[in-house]
Coordinates of C-alpha atoms in Angstrom, one line a residue:
X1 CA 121.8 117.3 129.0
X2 CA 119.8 114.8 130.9
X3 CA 116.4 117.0 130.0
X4 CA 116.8 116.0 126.2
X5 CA 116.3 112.9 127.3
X6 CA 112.8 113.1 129.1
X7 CA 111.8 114.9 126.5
X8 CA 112.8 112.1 123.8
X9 CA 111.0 109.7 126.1
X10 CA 108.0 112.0 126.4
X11 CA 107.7 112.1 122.7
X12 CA 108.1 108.2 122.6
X13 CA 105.1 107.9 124.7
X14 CA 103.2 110.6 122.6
X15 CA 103.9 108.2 119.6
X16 CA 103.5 105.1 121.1
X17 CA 100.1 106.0 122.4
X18 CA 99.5 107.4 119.3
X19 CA 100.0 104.2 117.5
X20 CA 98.1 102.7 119.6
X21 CA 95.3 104.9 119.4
X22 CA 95.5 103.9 115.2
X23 CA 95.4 100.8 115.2
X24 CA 92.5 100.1 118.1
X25 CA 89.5 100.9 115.4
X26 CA 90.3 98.1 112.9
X27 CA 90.1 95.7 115.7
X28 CA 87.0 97.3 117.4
X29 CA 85.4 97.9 114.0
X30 CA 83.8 94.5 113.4
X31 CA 81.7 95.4 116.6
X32 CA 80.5 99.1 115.2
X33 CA 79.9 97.2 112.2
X34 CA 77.5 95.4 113.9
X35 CA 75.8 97.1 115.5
X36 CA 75.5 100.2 112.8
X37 CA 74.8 97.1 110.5
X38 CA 77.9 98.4 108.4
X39 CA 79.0 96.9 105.2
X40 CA 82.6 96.2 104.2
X41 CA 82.7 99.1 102.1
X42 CA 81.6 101.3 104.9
X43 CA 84.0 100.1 107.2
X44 CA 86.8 100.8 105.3
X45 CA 85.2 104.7 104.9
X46 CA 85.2 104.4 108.3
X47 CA 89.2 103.5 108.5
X48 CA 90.0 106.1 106.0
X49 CA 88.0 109.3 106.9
X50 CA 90.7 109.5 110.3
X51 CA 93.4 109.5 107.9
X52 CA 91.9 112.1 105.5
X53 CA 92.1 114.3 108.4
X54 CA 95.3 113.5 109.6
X55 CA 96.5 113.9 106.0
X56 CA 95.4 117.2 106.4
X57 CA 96.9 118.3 109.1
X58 CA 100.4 117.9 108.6
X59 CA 101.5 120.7 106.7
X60 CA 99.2 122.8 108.9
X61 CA 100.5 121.0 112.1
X62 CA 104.2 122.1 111.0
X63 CA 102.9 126.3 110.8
X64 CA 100.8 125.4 114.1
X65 CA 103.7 124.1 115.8
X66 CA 105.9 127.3 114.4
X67 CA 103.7 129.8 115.7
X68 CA 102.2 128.4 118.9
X69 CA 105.7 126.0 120.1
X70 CA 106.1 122.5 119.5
X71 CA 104.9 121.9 123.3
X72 CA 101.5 123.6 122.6
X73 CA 100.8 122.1 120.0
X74 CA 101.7 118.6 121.4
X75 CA 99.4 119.0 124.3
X76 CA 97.0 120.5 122.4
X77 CA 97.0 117.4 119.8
X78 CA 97.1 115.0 122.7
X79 CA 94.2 116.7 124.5
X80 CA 92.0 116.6 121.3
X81 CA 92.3 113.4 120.3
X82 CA 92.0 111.9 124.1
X83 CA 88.4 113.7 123.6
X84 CA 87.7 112.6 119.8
X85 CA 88.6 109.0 121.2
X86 CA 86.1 109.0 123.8
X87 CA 83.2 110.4 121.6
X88 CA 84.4 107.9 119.1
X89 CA 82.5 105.7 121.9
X90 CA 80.2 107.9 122.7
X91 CA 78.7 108.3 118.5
X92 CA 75.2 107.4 118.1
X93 CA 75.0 107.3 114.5
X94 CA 77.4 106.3 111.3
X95 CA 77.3 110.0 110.4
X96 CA 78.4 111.4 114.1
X97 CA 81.1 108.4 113.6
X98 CA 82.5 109.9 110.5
X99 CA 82.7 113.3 111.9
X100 CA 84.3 112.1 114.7
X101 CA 87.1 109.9 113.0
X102 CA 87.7 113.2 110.5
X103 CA 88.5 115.5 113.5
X104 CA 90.0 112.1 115.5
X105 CA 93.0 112.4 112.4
X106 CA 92.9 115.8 112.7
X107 CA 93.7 116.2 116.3
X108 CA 96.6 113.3 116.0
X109 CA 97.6 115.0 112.7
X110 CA 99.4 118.1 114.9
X111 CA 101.6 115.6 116.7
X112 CA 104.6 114.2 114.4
X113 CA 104.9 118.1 112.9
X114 CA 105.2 119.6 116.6
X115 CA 107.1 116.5 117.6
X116 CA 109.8 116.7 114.6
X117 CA 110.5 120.7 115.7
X118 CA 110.8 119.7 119.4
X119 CA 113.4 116.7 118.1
X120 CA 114.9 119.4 116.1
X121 CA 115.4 121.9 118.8
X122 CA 116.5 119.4 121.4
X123 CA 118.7 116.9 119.2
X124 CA 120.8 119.5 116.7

C-alpha cells in the first residue's frame, strides 16, 4: 500500500521537473537570441519545434510504454531529455539548436504516456 505512494511522489517529481524543464527556455531565450542574433519570429520557432516533437511523441510514447513498461520508458524519457538539456547548452549554431529542441520534446514526450499507465496500474 505504502509503495503506491512513492511511486505517486516519484511521478510528481518526474512532472515537476518536467515543467520545469518547459518553461526554463522562454526565460533563457532572450540570451540565445542574442547572441545567435535571433529575431522574434525565430525565437518563437525556437519555442515551438520542442513541442512539435513532444506532440509527436505521445501516441507513440503510449505503444512505448505498452511494450517496454511504463518504468522503462520513464527512465528512458528522463535520461534523454537530462542529455538533450545539456546539449541545449552546449549548441553552437541555430540549426544544432533546432535539432536539439525537436528531440528535447521528443525525449519529454514519452513521460505523461508511461506516467498515465504506471498511475493506471498503481491507482485502479
Amino acid at each position: 500500500m505504502r509503495v503506491r505512494w512513492w511511486i505517486c511522489f516519484l511521478l510528481f517529481l518526474t512532472w515537476l521537473v518536467s515543467y520545469i524543464d518547459r518553461s526554463l527556455m522562454p526565460m533563457a531565450l532572450p540570451l540565445i537570441a542574442e547572441e545567435f542574433h535571433l529575431s522574434p519570429t525565430v525565437m518563437g520557432v525556437v519555442i515551438s519545434v520542442f513541442f512539435l516533437g513532444y506532440g509527436a511523441m505521445q501516441l507513440p510514447g503510449g505503444i512505448i510504454a505498452d511494450r517496454i513498461g511504463a518504468r522503462n520508458s520513464i527512465t528512458l524519457g528522463v535520461a534523454a531529455w537530462s542529455v538533450f538539456s545539456f546539449l541545449t547548452g552546449m549548441a553552437g549554431s541555430l540549426t544544432n539548436l533546432m535539432w536539439v529542441r525537436v528531440f528535447f520534446g521528443v525525449s519529454e514526450g514519452l513521460h505523461p504516456p508511461a506516467a498515465f499507465k504506471a498511475l493506471s496500474a498503481w491507482f485502479p
